[in-house]
Coordinates of C-alpha atoms and ligand atoms in Angstrom, one line a residue:
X660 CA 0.0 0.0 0.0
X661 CA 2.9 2.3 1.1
X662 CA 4.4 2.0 -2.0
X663 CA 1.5 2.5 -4.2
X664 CA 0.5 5.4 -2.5
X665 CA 4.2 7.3 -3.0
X666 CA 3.6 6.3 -6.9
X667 CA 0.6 7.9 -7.1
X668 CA 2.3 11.1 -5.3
X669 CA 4.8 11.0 -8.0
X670 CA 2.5 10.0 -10.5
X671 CA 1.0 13.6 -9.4
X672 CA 3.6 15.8 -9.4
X673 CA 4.9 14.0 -12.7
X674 CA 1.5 14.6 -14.6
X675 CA 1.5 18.6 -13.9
X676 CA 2.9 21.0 -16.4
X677 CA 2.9 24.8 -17.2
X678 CA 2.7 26.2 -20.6
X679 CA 6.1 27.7 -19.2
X680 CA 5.8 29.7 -22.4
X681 CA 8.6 30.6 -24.4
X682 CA 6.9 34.2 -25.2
X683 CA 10.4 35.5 -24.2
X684 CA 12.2 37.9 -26.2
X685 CA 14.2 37.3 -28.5
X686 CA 17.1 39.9 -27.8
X687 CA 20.1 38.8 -25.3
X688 CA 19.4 34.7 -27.3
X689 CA 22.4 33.4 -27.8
X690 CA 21.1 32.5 -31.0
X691 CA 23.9 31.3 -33.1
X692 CA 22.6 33.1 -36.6
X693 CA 20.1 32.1 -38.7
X694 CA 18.1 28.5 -39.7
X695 CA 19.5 27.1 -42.2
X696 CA 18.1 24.7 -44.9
X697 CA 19.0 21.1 -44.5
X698 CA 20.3 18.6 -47.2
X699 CA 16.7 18.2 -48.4
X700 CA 16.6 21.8 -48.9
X701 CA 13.5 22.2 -45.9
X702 CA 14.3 24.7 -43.7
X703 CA 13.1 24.4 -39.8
X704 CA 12.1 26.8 -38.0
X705 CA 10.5 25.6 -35.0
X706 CA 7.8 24.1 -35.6
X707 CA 6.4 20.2 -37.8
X708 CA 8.0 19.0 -39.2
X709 CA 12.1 19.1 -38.3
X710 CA 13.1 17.6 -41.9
X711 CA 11.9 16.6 -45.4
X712 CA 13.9 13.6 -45.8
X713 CA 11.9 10.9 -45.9
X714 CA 14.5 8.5 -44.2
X715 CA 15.6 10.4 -41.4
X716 CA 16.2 8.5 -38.8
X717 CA 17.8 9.0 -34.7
X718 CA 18.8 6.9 -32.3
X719 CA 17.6 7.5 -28.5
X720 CA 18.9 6.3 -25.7
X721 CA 16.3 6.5 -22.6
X722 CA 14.3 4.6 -19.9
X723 CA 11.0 2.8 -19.9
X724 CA 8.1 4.1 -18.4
X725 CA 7.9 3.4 -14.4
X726 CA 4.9 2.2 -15.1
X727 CA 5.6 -1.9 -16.0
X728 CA 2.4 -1.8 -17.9
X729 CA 3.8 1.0 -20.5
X730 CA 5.4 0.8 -23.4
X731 CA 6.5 4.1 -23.5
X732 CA 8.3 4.0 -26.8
X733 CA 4.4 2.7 -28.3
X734 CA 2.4 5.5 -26.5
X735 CA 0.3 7.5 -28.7
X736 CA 1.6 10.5 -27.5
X737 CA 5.0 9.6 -28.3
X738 CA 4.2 8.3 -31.8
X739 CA 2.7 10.9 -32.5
X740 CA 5.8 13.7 -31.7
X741 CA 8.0 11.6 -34.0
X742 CA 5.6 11.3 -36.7
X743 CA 4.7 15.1 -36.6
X744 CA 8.6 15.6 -36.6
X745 CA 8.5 13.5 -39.3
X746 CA 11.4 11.0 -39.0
X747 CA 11.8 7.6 -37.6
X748 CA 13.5 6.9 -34.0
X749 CA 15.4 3.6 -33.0
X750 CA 14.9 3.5 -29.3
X751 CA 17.1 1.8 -27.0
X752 CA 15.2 1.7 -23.9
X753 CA 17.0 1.4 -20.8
X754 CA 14.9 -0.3 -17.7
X755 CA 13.8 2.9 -15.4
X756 CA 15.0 1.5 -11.8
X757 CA 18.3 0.3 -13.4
X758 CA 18.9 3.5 -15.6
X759 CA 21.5 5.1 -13.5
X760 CA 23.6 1.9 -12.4
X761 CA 23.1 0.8 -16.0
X762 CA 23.7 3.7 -18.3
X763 CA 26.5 5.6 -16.4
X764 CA 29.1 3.1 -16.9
X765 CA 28.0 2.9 -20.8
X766 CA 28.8 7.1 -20.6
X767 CA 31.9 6.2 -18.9
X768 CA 33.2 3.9 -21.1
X769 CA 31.9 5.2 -24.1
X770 CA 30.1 1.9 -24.9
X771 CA 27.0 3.5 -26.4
X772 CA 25.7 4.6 -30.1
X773 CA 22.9 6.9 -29.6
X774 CA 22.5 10.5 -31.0
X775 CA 20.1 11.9 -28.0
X776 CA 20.9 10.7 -24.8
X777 CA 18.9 10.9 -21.7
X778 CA 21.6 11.4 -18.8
X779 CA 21.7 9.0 -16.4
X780 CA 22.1 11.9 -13.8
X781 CA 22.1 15.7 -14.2
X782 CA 26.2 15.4 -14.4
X783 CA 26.6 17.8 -11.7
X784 CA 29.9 17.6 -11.5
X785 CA 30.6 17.9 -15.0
X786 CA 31.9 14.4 -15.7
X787 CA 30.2 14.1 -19.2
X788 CA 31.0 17.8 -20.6
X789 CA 34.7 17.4 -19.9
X790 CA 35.0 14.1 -21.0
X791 CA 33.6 15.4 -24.3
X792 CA 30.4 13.5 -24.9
X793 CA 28.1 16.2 -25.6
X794 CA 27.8 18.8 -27.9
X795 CA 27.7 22.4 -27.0
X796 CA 24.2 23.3 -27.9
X797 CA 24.5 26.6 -27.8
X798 CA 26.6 26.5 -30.5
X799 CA 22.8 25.0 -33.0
X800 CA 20.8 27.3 -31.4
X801 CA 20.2 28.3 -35.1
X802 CA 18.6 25.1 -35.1
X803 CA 17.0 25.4 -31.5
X804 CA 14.5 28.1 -32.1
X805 CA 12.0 27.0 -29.2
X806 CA 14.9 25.8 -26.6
X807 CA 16.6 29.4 -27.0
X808 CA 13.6 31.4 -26.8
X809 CA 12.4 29.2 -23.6
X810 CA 15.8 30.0 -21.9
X811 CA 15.7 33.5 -22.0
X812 CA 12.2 33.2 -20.8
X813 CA 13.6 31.2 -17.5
X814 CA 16.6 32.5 -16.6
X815 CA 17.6 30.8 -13.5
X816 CA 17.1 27.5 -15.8
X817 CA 19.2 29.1 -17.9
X818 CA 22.1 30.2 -15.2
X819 CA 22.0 26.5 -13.7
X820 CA 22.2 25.1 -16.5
X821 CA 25.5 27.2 -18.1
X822 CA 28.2 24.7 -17.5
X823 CA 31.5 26.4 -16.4
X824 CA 33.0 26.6 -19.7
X825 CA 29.8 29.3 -20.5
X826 CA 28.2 26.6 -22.7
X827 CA 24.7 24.7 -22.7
X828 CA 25.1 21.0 -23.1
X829 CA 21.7 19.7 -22.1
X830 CA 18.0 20.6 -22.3
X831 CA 15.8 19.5 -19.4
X832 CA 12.3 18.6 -18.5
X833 CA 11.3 20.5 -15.8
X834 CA 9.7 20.2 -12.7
X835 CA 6.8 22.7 -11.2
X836 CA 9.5 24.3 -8.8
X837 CA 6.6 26.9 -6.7
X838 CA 3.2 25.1 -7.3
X839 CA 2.1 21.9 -5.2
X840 CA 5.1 22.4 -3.0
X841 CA 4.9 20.8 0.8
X842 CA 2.8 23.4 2.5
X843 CA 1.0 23.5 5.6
X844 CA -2.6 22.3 6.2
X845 CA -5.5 22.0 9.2
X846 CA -8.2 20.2 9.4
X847 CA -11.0 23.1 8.8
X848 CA -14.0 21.7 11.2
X849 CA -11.6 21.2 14.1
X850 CA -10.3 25.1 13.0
X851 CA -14.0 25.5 13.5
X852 CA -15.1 23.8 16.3
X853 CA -12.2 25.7 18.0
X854 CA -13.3 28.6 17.2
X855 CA -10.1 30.0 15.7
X856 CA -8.7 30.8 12.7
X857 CA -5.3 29.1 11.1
X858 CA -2.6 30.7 13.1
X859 CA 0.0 32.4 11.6
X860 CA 2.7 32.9 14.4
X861 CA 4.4 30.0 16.4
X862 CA 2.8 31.2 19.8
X863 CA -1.3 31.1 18.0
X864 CA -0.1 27.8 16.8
X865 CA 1.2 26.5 19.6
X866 CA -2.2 27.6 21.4
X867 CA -4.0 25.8 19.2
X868 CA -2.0 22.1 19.1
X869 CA -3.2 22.9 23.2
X870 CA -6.6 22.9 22.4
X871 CA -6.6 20.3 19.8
X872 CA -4.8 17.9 22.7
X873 CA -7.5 18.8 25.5
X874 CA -10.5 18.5 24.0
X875 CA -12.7 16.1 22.4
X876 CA -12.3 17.2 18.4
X877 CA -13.8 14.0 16.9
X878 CA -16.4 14.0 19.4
X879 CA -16.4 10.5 20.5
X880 CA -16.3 11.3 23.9
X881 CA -12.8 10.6 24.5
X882 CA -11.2 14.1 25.1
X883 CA -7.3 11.7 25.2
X884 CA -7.1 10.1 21.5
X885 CA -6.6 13.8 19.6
X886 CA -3.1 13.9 18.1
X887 CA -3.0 17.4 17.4
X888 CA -0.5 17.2 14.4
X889 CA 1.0 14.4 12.4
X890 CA 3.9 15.6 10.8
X891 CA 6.6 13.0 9.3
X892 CA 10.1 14.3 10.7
X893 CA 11.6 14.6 6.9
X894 CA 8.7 17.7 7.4
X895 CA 9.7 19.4 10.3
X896 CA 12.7 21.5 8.4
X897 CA 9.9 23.0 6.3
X898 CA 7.3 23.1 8.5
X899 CA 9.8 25.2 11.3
X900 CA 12.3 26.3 9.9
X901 CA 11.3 29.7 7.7
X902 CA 9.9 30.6 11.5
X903 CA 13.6 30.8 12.6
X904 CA 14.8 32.5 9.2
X905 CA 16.5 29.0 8.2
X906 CA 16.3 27.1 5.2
X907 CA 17.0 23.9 6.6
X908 CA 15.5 22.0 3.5
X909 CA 18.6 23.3 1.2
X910 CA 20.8 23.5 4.3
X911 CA 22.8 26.0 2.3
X912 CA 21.2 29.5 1.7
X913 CA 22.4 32.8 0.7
X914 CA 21.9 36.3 2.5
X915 CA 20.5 39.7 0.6
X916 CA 24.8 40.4 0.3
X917 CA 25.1 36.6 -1.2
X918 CA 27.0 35.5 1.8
X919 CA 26.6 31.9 1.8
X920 CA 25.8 30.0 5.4
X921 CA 24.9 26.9 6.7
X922 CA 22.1 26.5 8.1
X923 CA 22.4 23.7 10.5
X924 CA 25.5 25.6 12.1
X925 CA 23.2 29.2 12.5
X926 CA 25.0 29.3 16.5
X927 CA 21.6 31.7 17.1
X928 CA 18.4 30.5 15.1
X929 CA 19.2 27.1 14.7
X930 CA 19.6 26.7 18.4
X931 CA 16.3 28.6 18.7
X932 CA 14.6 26.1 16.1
X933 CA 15.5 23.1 18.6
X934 CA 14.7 24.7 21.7
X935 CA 11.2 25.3 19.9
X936 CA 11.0 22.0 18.6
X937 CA 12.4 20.6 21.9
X938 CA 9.0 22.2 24.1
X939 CA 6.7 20.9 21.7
X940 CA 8.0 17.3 21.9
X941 CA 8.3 18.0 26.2
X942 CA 4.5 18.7 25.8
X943 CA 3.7 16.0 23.6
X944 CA 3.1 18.7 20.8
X945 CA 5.3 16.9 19.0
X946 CA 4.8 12.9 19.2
X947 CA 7.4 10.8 20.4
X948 CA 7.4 8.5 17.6
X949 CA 7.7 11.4 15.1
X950 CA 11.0 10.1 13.8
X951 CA 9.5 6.8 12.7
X952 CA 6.0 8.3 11.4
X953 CA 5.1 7.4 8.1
X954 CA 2.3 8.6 5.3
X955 CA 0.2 6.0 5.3
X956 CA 0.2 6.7 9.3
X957 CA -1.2 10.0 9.0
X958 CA -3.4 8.5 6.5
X959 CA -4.8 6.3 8.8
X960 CA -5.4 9.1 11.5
X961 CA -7.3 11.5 9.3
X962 CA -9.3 8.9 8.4
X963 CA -9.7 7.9 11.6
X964 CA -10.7 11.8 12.7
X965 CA -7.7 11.8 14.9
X966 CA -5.4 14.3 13.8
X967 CA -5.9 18.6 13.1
X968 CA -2.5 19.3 11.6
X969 CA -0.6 17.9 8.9
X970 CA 2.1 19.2 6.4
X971 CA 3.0 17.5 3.0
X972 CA 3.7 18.2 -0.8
X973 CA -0.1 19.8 -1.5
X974 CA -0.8 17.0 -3.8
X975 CA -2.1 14.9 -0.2
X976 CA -4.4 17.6 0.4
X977 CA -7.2 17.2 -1.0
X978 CA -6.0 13.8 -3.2
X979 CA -5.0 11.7 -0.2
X980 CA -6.1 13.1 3.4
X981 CA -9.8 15.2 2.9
X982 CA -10.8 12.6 0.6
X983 CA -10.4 9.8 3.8
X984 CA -11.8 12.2 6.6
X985 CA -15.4 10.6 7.2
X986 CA -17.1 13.7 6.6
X987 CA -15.5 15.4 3.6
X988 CA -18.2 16.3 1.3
X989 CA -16.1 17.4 -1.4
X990 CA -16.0 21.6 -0.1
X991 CA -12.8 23.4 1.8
X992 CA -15.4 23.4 4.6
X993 CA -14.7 19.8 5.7
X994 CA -11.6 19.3 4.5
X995 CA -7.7 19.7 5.3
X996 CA -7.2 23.2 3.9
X997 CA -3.6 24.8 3.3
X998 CA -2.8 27.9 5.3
X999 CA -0.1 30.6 5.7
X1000 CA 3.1 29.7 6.4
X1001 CA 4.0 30.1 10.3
X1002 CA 6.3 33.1 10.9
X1003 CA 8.5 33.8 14.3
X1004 CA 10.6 36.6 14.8
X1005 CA 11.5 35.7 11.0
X1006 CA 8.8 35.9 8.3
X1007 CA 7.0 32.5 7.5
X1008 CA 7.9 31.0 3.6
X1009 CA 7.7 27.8 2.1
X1010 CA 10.8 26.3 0.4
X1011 CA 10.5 25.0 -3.4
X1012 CA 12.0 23.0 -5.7
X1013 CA 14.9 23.1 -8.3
X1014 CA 13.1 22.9 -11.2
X1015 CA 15.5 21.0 -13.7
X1016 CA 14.3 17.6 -14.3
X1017 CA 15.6 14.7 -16.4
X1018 CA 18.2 16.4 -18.9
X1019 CA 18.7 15.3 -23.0
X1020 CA 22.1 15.4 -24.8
X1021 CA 23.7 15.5 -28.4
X1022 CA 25.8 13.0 -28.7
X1023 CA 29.4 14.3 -30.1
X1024 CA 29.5 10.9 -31.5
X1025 CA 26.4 11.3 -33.5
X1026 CA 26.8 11.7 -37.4
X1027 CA 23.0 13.4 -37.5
X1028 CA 24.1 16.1 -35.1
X1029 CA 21.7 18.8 -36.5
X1030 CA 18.7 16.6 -36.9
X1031 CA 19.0 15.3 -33.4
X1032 CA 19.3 19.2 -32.2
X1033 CA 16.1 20.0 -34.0
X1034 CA 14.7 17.3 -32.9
X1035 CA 15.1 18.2 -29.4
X1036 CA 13.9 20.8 -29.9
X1037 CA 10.8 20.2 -31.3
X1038 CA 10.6 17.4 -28.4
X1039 CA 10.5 20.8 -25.8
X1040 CA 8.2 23.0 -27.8
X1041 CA 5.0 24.4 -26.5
X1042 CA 2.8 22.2 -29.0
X1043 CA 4.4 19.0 -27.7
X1044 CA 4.5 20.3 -24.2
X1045 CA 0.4 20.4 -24.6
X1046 CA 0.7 17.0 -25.7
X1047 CA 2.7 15.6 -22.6
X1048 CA 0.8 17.7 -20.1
X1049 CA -3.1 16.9 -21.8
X1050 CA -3.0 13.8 -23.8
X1051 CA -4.7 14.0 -27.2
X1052 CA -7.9 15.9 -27.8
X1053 CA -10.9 14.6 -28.0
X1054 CA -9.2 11.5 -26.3
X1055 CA -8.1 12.6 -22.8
X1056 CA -9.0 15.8 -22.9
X1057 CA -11.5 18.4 -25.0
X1058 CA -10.9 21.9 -25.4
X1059 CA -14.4 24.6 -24.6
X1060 CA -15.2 27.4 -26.9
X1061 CA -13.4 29.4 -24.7
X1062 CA -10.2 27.7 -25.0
X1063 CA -10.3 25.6 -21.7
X1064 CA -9.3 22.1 -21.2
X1065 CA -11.2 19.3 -19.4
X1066 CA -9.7 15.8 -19.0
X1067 CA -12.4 13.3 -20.5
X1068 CA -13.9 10.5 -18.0
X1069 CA -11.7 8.2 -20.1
X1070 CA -8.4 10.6 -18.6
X1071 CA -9.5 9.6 -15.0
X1072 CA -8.5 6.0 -15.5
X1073 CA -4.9 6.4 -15.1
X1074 CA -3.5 2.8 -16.1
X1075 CA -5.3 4.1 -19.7
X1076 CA -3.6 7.8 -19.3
X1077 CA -0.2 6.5 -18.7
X1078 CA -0.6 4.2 -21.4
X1079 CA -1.7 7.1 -23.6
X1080 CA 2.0 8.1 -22.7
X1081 CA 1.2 10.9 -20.2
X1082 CA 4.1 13.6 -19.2
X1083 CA 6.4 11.1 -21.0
X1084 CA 9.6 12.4 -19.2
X1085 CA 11.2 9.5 -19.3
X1086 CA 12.2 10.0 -23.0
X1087 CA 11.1 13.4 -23.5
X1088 CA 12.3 16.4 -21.9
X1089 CA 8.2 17.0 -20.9
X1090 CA 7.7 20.1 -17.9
X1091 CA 5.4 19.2 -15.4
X1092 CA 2.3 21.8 -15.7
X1093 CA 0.2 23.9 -12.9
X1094 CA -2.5 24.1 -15.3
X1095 CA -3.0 20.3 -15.9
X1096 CA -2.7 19.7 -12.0
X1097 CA -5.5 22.1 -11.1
X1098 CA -7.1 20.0 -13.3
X1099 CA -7.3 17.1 -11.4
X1100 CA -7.7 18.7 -8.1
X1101 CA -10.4 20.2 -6.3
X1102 CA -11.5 23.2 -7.4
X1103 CA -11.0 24.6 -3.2
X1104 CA -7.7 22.9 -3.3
X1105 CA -6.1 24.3 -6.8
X1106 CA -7.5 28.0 -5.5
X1107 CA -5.3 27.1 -2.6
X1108 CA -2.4 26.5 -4.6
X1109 CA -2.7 29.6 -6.3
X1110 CA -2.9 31.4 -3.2
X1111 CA -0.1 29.7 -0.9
X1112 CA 2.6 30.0 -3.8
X1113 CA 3.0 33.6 -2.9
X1114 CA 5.1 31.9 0.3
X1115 CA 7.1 30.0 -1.6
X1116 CA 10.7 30.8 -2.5
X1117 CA 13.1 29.4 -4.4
X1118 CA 15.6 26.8 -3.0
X1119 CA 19.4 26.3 -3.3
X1120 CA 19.5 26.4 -7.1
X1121 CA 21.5 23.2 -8.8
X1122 CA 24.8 24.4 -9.7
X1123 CA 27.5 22.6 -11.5
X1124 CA 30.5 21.6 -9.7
X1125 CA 34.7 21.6 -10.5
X1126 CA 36.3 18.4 -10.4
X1127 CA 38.1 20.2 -7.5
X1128 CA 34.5 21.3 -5.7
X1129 CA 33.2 17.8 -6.0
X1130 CA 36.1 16.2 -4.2
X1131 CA 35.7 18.5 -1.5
X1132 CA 32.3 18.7 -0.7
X1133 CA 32.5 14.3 -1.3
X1134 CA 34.7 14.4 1.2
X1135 CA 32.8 16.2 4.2
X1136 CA 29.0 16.9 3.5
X1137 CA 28.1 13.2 4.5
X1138 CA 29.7 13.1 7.8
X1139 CA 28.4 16.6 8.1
X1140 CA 24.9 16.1 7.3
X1141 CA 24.7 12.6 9.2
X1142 CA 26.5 14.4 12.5
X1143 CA 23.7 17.5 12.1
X1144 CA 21.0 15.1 11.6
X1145 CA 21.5 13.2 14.4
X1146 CA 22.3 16.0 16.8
X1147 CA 18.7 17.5 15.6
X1148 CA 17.3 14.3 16.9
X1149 CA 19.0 14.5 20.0
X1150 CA 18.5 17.8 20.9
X1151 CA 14.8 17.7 20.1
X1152 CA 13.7 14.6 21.8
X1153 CA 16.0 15.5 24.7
X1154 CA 18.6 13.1 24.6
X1155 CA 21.3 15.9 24.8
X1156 CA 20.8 19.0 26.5
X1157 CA 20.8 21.8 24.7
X1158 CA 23.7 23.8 27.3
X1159 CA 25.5 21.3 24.6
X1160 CA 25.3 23.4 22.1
X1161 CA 28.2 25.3 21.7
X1162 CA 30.2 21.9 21.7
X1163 CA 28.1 20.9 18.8
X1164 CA 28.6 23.5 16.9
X1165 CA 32.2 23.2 17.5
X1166 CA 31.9 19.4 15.8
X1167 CA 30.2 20.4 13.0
X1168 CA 33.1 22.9 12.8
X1169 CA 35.8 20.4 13.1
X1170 CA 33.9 18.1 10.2
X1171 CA 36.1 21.0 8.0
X1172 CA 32.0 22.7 7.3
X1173 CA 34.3 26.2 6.1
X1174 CA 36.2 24.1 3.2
X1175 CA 32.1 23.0 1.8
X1176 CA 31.3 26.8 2.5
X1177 CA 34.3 28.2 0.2
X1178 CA 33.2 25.8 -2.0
X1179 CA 29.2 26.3 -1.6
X1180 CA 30.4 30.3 -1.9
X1181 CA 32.3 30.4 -5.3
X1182 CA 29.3 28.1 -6.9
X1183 CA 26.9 30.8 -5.4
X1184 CA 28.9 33.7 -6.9
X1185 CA 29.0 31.9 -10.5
X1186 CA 25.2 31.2 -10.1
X1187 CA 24.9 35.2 -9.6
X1188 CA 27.0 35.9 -12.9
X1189 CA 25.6 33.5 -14.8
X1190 CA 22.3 35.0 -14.1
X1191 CA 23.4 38.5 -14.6
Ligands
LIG844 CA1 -11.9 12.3 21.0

């Protein structure tokens, strides 16, 4: 059930998209010059097809769908993109839970023939560049209309993206980065029958895990079997941490000066964070097994009408805990509603993701460079992108007369959606869409969204690493983040005092943290260039 349950959670985030629309200007492109026609005398600029030549044919190298049942390569949707493109495609499909063990020795070793590759990882430390395997794209953006135009339009994509040499060897699928992030949410009739509204500050919140725990919520005439939040421990950094100015999600985070800290050694507001964290547990705020708490835990409990607080990607909202509370009738009014970040002597946010998702390269090897270029980027144009995020029309999904879409009743049986070939990310570079996702929600829970992303700010971007950075941070950041993880632990459940604080600060000190922050500090200042 566990298992199942995280699929469909990824299955989630993996079927939303944004028309991230390349609307962008033109001017400050790094367009190479202009499109030029191709051996067949066709020209393409941006749009079906990418070539005349009846035999045109690439070779892809990619994963199967995670979804045993798909055949990814067979999916309409798919078929469709290469037939529009006009060309044939020799797949080699790579099984999805082996890619990386399977296809980063093949990169390695150079034991592959594909022309468009999907990485087995996002190469952040620049193994694949400088060992020459891809082609700089940058240098065909004569040929990558849509990609170019899309990356001026997103220019922190863009900045992480620009690998240390100034080029651009891959393009990415994306990931919705502010939308359906892990947010905050109470159950609304216990917000009722309390009388109060969803706090905002730590001491109105605190107040109100009081009341939840002394009285009878669920009305069973038990006052004793409330749990007034369950929160998995892998939530508490987001949940807290904001409160205390820390973003403990990234762990590394940048002031307005872009002075780079850690934010597990913060000698001030992370101690404040765990003596916080500490009274909640000491009142049984916090639960004692919090550490071991799992989803399908607090599933239980909300079904059960045990629990008033919860925190979790917004996707569980209204798809996995109102829709198990015994008396959701489908409105905001009996359901687990999102709510404000909470906010201490530090302004509440929420953190969000990186955006970059699986990335797509050129082959150097390939002797159909320029078709496999085009073809990418067709793959990542807005036309296709429709396609990954909605299906086919008149299949999964119609369009109103005012330009709306609506997935059919046929689109809410998702064994037949996948194998339609849904958000086919796995050998496309497809972007996750808001649009799509508020499609599938409740109405009350997508108005939600909208509303909580104005708390959301960006996380530690992805940034390429040296050879040299790599080794460093390697070296340390396990030992670091196992020694900080642990010490949370013990300082919040009380296992060590927190007059030893000083002491572990000096270990996380002596695990060389100020050789990962010179490092974390030159990435940061080449992020900031590369986005000026
Ligand atoms: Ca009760």
């Amino acid at each position: 059930m566990k298992k199942k349950r995280i699929t469909a959670l990824l299955l989630a985030t993996a079927m939303a998209v944004t028309t991230l629309t390349a609307c962008g200007n033109q001017a400050g492109s790094s367009n190479g010059g202009a499109a030029t026609a191709d051996a067949s005398g066709y020209t393409y600029t941006g749009t079906a097809p990418i070539t005349k030549d009846g035999g045109a044919s690439l070779k892809i190298l990619a994963e199967t769908s995670n979804y045993t049942n798909v055949d990814i390569a067979n999916a309409e949707i798919v078929k469709k993109v290469i037939e529009d493109a006009g060309i044939s495609v020799d797949w080699q499909l790579v099984d999805y839970n082996n890619y990386t063990d399977s296809v980063g020795p093949m990169l390695t070793t150079g034991a592959m023939d594909a022309d468009i590759i999907l990485l087995p990882d996002q190469d952040p430390n620049q193994t694949y560049i400088k060992s020459g395997l891809f082609v700089a794209l940058d240098e065909h953006f004569a040929n990558m209309p849509n990609f170019s135009k899309w990356l001026d339009a997103n220019p922190v994509i863009k900045a992480e993206i620009t690998a240390e040499d100034g080029h651009i060897y891959y393009v990415p699928g994306t990931n919705v980065g502010k939308d359906y992030q892990p947010v905050l949410m109470y159950n609304q009739v216990w917000l009722d029958k309390a009388g109060m509204e969803a706090p905002t500050t730590l001491d109105d919140f605190v107040t109100l895990l009081k009341y939840f725990k002394e009285n009878d919520m669920n009305g069973n005439g038990d006052p004793s079997d409330e749990i007034p939040m369950s929160i998995m421990a892998y939530f508490l950094p987001y949940m807290f941490g904001p409160a205390f100015g820390l973003d403990l999600v990234s762990g590394f985070q940048a002031d307005d000066k872009g002075n780079v800290t850690y934010a597990y050694a913060d000698s001030e507001n992370f101690k404040a964070y765990l003596e916080f964290l500490n009274s909640l547990y000491a009142e049984g705020l916090l639960e004692v097994e919090y550490t071991s708490l799992d989803r399908d835990q607090v599933i239980e409990r909300i079904s059960n009408d045990k629990t008033g607080v919860a925190f979790d990607f917004s996707w569980a909202m209204s798809m996995m805990y109102s829709n198990v509370l015994p008396y959701y009738d489908g409105t905001a009014k009996t359901a687990f509603v999102g709510a404000a970040p909470l906010s201490g002597e530090h302004e509440g946010f929420y953190v969000g993701r990186v955006e970059l998702g699986n990335m797509f390269g050129v082959s150097s090897k390939s002797s159909n460079v320029e078709l496999a270029c085009k073809f990418l980027d067709y793959a990542m144009s807005d036309p296709c992108q429709e396609m990954y995020q909605w299906g086919i029309e008149g299949e999964s999904y119609t369009v109103d007369s005012n330009g709306n879409k609506t997935y059919t009743e046929q689109a809410s049986d998702n064994d037949w959606l996948q194998q339609l070939g849904i958000n086919p990310s796995f050998v496309f570079p497809a972007q996750q869409s808001v649009a799509s996702t508020d499609a599938l929600v409740a109405d009350w829970h997508a108005e939600s969204n909208a509303w909580q992303r104005q708390y959301v700010v960006d996380p530690w971007p992805f940034i390429y690493s040296t050879n040299e950075e790599s080794e460093v941070i390697n070296t340390y950041m396990v030992d670091i983040q196992t020694y900080v993880d642990e010490n949370a632990t013990a300082f919040i459940t009380g296992t060590k005092a927190l007059s030893e604080f000083d002491s572990y600060i000096e270990g996380v000190n002596a695990l060389k943290l100020a050789d990962v922050l010179k490092v974390k500090q030159d990435q940061y200042n080449r992020y900031l260039a590369a986005l000026k």
